[in-house]
CSV table of C-alpha atoms in Angstrom, one decimal:
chain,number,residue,atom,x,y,z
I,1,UNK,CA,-55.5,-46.1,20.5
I,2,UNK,CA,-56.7,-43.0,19.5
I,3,UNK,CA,-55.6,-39.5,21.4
I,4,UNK,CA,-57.7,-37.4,22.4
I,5,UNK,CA,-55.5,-35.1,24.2
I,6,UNK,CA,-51.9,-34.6,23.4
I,7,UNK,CA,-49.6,-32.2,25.5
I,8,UNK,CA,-46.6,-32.0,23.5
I,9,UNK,CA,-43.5,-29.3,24.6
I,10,UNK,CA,-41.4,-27.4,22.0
I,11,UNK,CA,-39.3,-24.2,22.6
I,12,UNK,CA,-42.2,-21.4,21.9
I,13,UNK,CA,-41.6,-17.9,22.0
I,14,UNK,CA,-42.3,-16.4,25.3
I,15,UNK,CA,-45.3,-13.7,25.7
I,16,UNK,CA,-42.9,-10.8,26.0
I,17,UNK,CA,-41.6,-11.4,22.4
I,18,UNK,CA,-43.8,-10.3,19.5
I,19,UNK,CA,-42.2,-12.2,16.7
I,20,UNK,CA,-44.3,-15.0,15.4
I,21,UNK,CA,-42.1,-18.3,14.9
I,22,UNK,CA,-44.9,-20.3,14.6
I,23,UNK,CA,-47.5,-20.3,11.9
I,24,UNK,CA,-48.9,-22.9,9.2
I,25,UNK,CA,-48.5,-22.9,5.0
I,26,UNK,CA,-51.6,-24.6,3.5
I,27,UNK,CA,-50.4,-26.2,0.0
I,28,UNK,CA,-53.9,-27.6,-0.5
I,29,UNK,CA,-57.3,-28.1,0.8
I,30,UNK,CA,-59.7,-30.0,-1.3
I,31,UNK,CA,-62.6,-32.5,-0.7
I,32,UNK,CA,-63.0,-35.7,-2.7
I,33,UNK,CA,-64.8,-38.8,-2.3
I,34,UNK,CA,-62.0,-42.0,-2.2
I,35,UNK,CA,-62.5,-45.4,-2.7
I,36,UNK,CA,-60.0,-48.3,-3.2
I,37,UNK,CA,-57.9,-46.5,-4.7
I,38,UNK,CA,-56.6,-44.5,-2.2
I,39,UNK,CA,-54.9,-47.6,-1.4
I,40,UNK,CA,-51.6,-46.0,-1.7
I,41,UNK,CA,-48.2,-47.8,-0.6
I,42,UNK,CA,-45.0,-46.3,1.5
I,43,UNK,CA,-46.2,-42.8,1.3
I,44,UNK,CA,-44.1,-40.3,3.2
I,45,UNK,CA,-43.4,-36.6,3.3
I,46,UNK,CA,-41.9,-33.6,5.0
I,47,UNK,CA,-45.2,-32.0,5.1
I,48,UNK,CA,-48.6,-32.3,7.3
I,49,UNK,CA,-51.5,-33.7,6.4
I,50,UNK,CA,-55.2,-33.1,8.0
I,51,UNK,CA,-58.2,-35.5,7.1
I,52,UNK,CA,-61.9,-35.4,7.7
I,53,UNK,CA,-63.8,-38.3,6.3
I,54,UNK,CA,-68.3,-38.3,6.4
I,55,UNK,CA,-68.4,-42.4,7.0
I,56,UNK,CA,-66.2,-44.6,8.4
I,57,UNK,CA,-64.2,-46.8,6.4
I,58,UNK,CA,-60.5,-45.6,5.5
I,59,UNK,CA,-57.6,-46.2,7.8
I,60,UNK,CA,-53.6,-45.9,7.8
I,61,UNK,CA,-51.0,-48.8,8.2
I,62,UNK,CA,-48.2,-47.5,10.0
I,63,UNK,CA,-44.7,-49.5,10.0
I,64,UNK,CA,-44.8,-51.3,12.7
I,65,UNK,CA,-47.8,-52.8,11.4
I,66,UNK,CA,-50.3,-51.5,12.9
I,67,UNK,CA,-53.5,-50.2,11.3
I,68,UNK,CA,-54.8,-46.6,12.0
I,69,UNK,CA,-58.8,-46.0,11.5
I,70,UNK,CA,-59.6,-43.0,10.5
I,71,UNK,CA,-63.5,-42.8,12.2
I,72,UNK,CA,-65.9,-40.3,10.6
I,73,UNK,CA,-66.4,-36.9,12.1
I,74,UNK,CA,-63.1,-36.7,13.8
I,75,UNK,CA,-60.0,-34.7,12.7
I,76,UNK,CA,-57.1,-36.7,12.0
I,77,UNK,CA,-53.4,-35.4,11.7
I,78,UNK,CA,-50.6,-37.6,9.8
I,79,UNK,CA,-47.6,-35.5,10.8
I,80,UNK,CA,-44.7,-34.7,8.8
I,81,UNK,CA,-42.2,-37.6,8.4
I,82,UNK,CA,-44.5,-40.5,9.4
I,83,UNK,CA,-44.5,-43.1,6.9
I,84,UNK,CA,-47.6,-44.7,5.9
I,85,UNK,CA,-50.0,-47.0,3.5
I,86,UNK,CA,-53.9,-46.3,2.5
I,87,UNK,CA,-56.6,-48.7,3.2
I,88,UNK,CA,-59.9,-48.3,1.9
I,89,UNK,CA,-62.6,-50.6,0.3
I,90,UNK,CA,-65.7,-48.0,0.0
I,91,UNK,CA,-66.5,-44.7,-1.1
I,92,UNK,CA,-65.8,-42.3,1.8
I,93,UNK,CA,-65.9,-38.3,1.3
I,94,UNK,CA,-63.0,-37.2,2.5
I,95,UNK,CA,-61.5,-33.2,3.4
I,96,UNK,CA,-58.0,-33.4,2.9
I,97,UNK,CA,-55.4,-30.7,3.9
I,98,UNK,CA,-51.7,-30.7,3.0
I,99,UNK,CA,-49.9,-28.3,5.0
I,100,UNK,CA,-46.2,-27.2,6.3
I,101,UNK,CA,-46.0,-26.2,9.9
I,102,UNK,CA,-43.0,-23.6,10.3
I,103,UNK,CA,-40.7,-22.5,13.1
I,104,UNK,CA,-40.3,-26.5,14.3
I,105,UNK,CA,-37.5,-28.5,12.8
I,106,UNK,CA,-38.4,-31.7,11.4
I,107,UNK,CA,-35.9,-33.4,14.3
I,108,UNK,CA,-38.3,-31.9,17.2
I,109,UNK,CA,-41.5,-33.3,15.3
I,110,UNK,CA,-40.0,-36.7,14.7
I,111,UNK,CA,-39.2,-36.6,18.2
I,112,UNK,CA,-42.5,-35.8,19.4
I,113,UNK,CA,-44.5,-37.6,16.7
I,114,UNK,CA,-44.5,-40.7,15.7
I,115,UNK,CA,-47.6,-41.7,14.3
I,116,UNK,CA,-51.4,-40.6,13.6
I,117,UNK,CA,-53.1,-38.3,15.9
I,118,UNK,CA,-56.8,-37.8,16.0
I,119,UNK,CA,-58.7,-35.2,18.1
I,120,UNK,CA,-62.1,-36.0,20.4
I,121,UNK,CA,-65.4,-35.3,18.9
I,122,UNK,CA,-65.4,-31.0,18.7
I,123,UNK,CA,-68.5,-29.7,17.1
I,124,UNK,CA,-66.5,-26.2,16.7
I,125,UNK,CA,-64.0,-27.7,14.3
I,126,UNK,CA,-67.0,-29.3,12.5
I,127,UNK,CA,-68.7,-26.1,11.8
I,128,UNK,CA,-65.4,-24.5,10.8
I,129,UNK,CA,-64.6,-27.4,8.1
I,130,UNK,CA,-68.3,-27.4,7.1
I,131,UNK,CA,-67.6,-23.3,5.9
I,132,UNK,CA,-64.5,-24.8,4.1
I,133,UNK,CA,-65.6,-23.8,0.2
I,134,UNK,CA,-63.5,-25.2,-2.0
I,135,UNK,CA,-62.2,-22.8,-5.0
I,136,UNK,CA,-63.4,-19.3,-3.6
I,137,UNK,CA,-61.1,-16.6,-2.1
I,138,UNK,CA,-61.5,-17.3,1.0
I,139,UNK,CA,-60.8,-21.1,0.8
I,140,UNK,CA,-57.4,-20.7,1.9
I,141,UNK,CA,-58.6,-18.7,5.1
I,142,UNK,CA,-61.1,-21.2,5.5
I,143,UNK,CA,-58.4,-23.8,5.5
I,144,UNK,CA,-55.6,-22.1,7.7
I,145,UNK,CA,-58.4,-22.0,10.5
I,146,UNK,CA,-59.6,-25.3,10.8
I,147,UNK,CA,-55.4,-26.6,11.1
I,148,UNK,CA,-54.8,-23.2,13.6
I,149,UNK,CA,-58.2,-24.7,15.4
I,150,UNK,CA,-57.4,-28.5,15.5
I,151,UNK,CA,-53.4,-27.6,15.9
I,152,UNK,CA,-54.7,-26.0,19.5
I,153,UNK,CA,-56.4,-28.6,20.5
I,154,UNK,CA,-53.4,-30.7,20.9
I,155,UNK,CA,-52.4,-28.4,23.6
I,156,UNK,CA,-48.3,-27.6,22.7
I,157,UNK,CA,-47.2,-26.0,25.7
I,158,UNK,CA,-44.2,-24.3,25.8
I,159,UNK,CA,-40.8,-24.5,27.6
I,160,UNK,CA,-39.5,-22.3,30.3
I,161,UNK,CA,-36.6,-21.3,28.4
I,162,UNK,CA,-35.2,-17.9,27.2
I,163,UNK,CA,-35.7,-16.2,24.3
I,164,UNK,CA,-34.7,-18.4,21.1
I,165,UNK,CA,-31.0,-17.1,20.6
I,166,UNK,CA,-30.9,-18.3,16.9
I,167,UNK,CA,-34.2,-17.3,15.8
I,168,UNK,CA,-32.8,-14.6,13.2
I,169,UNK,CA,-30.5,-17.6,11.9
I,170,UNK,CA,-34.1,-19.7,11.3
I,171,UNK,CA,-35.8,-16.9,9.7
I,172,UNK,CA,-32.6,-15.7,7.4
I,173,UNK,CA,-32.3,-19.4,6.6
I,174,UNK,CA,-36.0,-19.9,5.2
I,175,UNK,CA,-35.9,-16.7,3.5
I,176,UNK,CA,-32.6,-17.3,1.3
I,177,UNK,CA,-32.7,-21.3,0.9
I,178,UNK,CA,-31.4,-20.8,-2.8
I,179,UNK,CA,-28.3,-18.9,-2.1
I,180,UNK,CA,-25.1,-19.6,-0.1
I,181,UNK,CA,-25.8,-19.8,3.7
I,182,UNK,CA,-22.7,-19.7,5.8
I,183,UNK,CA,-21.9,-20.4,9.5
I,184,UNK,CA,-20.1,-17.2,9.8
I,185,UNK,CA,-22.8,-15.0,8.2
I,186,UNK,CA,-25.5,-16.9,10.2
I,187,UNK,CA,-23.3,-15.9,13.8
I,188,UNK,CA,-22.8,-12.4,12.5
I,189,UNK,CA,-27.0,-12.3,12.4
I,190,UNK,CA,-26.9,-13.5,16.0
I,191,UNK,CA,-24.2,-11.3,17.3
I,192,UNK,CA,-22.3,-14.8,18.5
I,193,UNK,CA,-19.1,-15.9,17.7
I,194,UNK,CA,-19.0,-18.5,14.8
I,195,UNK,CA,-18.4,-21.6,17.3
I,196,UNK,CA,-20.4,-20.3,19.9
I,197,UNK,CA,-23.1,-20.1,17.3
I,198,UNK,CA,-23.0,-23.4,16.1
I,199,UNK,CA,-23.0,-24.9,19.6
I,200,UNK,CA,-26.1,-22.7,20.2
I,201,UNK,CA,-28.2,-23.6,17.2
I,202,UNK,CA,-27.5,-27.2,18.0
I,203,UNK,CA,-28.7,-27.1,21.7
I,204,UNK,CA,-31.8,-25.6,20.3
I,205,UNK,CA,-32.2,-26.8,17.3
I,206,UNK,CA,-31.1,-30.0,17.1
I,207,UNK,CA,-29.2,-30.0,14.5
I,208,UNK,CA,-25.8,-28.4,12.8
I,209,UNK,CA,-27.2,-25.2,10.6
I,210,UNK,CA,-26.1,-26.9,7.6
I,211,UNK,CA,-28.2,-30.0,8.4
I,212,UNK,CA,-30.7,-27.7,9.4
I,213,UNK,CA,-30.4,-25.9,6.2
I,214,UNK,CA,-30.5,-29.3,4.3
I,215,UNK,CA,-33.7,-30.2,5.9
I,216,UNK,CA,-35.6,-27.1,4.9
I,217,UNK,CA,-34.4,-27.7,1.1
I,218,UNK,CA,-35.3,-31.3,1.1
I,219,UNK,CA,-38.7,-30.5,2.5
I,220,UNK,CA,-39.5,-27.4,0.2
I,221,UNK,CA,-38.4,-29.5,-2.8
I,222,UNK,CA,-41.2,-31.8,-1.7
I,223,UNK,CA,-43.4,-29.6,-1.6
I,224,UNK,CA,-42.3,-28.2,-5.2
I,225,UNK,CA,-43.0,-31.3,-6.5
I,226,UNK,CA,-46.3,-32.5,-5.1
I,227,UNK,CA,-47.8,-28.8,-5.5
I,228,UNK,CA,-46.2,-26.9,-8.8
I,229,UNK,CA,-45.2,-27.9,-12.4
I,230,UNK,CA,-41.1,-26.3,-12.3
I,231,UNK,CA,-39.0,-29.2,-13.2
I,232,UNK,CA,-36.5,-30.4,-10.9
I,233,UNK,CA,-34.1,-28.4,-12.7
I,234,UNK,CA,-35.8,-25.5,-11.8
I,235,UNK,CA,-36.3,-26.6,-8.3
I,236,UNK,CA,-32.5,-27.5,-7.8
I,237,UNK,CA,-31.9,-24.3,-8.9
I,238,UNK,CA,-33.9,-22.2,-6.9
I,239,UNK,CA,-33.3,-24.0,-3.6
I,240,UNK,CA,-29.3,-23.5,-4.1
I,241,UNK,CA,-28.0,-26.9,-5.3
I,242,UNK,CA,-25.4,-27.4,-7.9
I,243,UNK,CA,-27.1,-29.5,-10.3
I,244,UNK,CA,-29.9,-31.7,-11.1
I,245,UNK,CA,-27.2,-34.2,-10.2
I,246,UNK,CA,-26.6,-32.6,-6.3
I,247,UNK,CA,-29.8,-32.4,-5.9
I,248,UNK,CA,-30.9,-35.9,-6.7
I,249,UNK,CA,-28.3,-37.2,-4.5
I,250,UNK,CA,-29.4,-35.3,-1.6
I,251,UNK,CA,-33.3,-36.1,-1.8
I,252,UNK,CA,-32.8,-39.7,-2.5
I,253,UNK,CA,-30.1,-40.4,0.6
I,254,UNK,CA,-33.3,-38.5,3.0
I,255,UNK,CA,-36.4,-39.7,1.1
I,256,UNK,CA,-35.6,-43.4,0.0
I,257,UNK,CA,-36.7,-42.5,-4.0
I,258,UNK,CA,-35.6,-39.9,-6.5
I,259,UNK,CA,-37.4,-36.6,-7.1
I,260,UNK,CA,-39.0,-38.1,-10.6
I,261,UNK,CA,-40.3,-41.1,-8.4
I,262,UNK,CA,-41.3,-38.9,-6.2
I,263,UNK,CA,-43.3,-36.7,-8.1
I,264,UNK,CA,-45.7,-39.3,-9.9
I,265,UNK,CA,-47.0,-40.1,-5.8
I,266,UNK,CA,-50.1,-39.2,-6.1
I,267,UNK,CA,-51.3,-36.7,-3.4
I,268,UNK,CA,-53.4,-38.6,-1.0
């Protein structure tokens, strides 16, 4: 069953704060017409993706084995962390966007979302994606509104809670994820003692920081390799592990494959 209306609840900043947790990273917006073989097996990622298809057709198997169409003229959201297989057996044009949403941990949207989501017939976001030109300098705007438009209509509403305690912790983590990020330093951000801080960043977060930390490594090395040419030298080095070695380690215990494997996915 398709949704139509979701109401999902997530700590959000409250009106009287100014700083912007929330906000969307677009890796890649393109349109392409797909055909059978988009029939791609066990695909699964940290980031979002957004589809638009002219024709019906293409649809998702999900792992309980259910199928997923993906109905023409609808927006359709595969969020991060749901694992999936392609089906298609005809040409369908499709407008596909890849994108991060930033400021919620990938615990709260595996909690919230566990599969597909498409959006009721909206002849707004229709007219936004039909501006979408690919390869200009404003495709990237172009882009970013349509997943700020659809992301609305999905109606997050926030929780009556106080401000985020630990939200200079989350922005000092995703701004150094290459160096050394320590409990201590983290606290000394959030004017909390170091155990007081940990219990804090777990209430709200989740997570320990340095499984938070580890999260937001994992899932900008997979962006790195679906979206840029380093090598995964390079990208172990820039996002602070040890070695090629370290690194391998740690994305193949969360993502099932190794880097290498999973850089020859193609991008669907």
């Amino acid at each position: 069953m398709h949704t139509s209306a979701v109401v999902v609840s997530f700590p959000v900043m409250p009106p009287t704060v100014t700083a912007d947790q929330l906000f969307v990273k677009v890796f890649v917006a393109k349109r392409e017409t797909i055909d059978r073989d988009w029939n791609y097996r066990d695909v699964y990622s940290g980031f979002w993706r957004l589809y638009l298809n002219d024709r019906d057709g293409a649809a998702l198997a999900l792992t309980d084995g259910s199928r997923y169409p993906l109905p023409a003229g609808r927006i359709h959201f595969v969020p991060a962390w749901v694992r999936f297989s392609c089906l298609n057996t005809r040409p369908v044009g499709n407008l596909y966007i890849h994108f991060d949403l930033i400021g919620v941990t990938g615990v709260t949207v595996q909690r919230l979302f566990h599969k597909p989501l498409t959006l009721a017939p909206d002849r707004h976001l229709l007219a936004t994606a039909d501006r979408l030109v690919e390869n200009t300098p404003t495709t990237l705007l172009q882009a970013k509104a349509l997943v700020y438009a659809a992301l609305a209509q999905l109606r997050f509403a926030p929780l009556p809670a106080a401000r985020h305690p630990v939200a200079a912790a989350q922005e000092h983590i995703e701004q150094h994820l290459g160096t050394l990020i320590t409990n201590a330093e983290l606290a000394r951000l959030c004017h909390f003692s170091e155990d007081h801080f940990v219990r804090l960043f777990r209430r709200h977060l989740g997570q320990t920081p340095a499984q938070y930390i580890l999260e937001r490594r994992i899932a900008t090395a997979i962006n790195q390799l679906a979206f840029t040419a380093d090598s995964i030298e390079q990208i172990a080095a820039h996002l602070g592990f040890a070695n090629r070695y370290h690194f391998t380690k740690m994305f193949t215990r969360r993502m099932g494959n190794s880097p290498a494997a999973y850089r020859k996915q193609a991008r669907v």
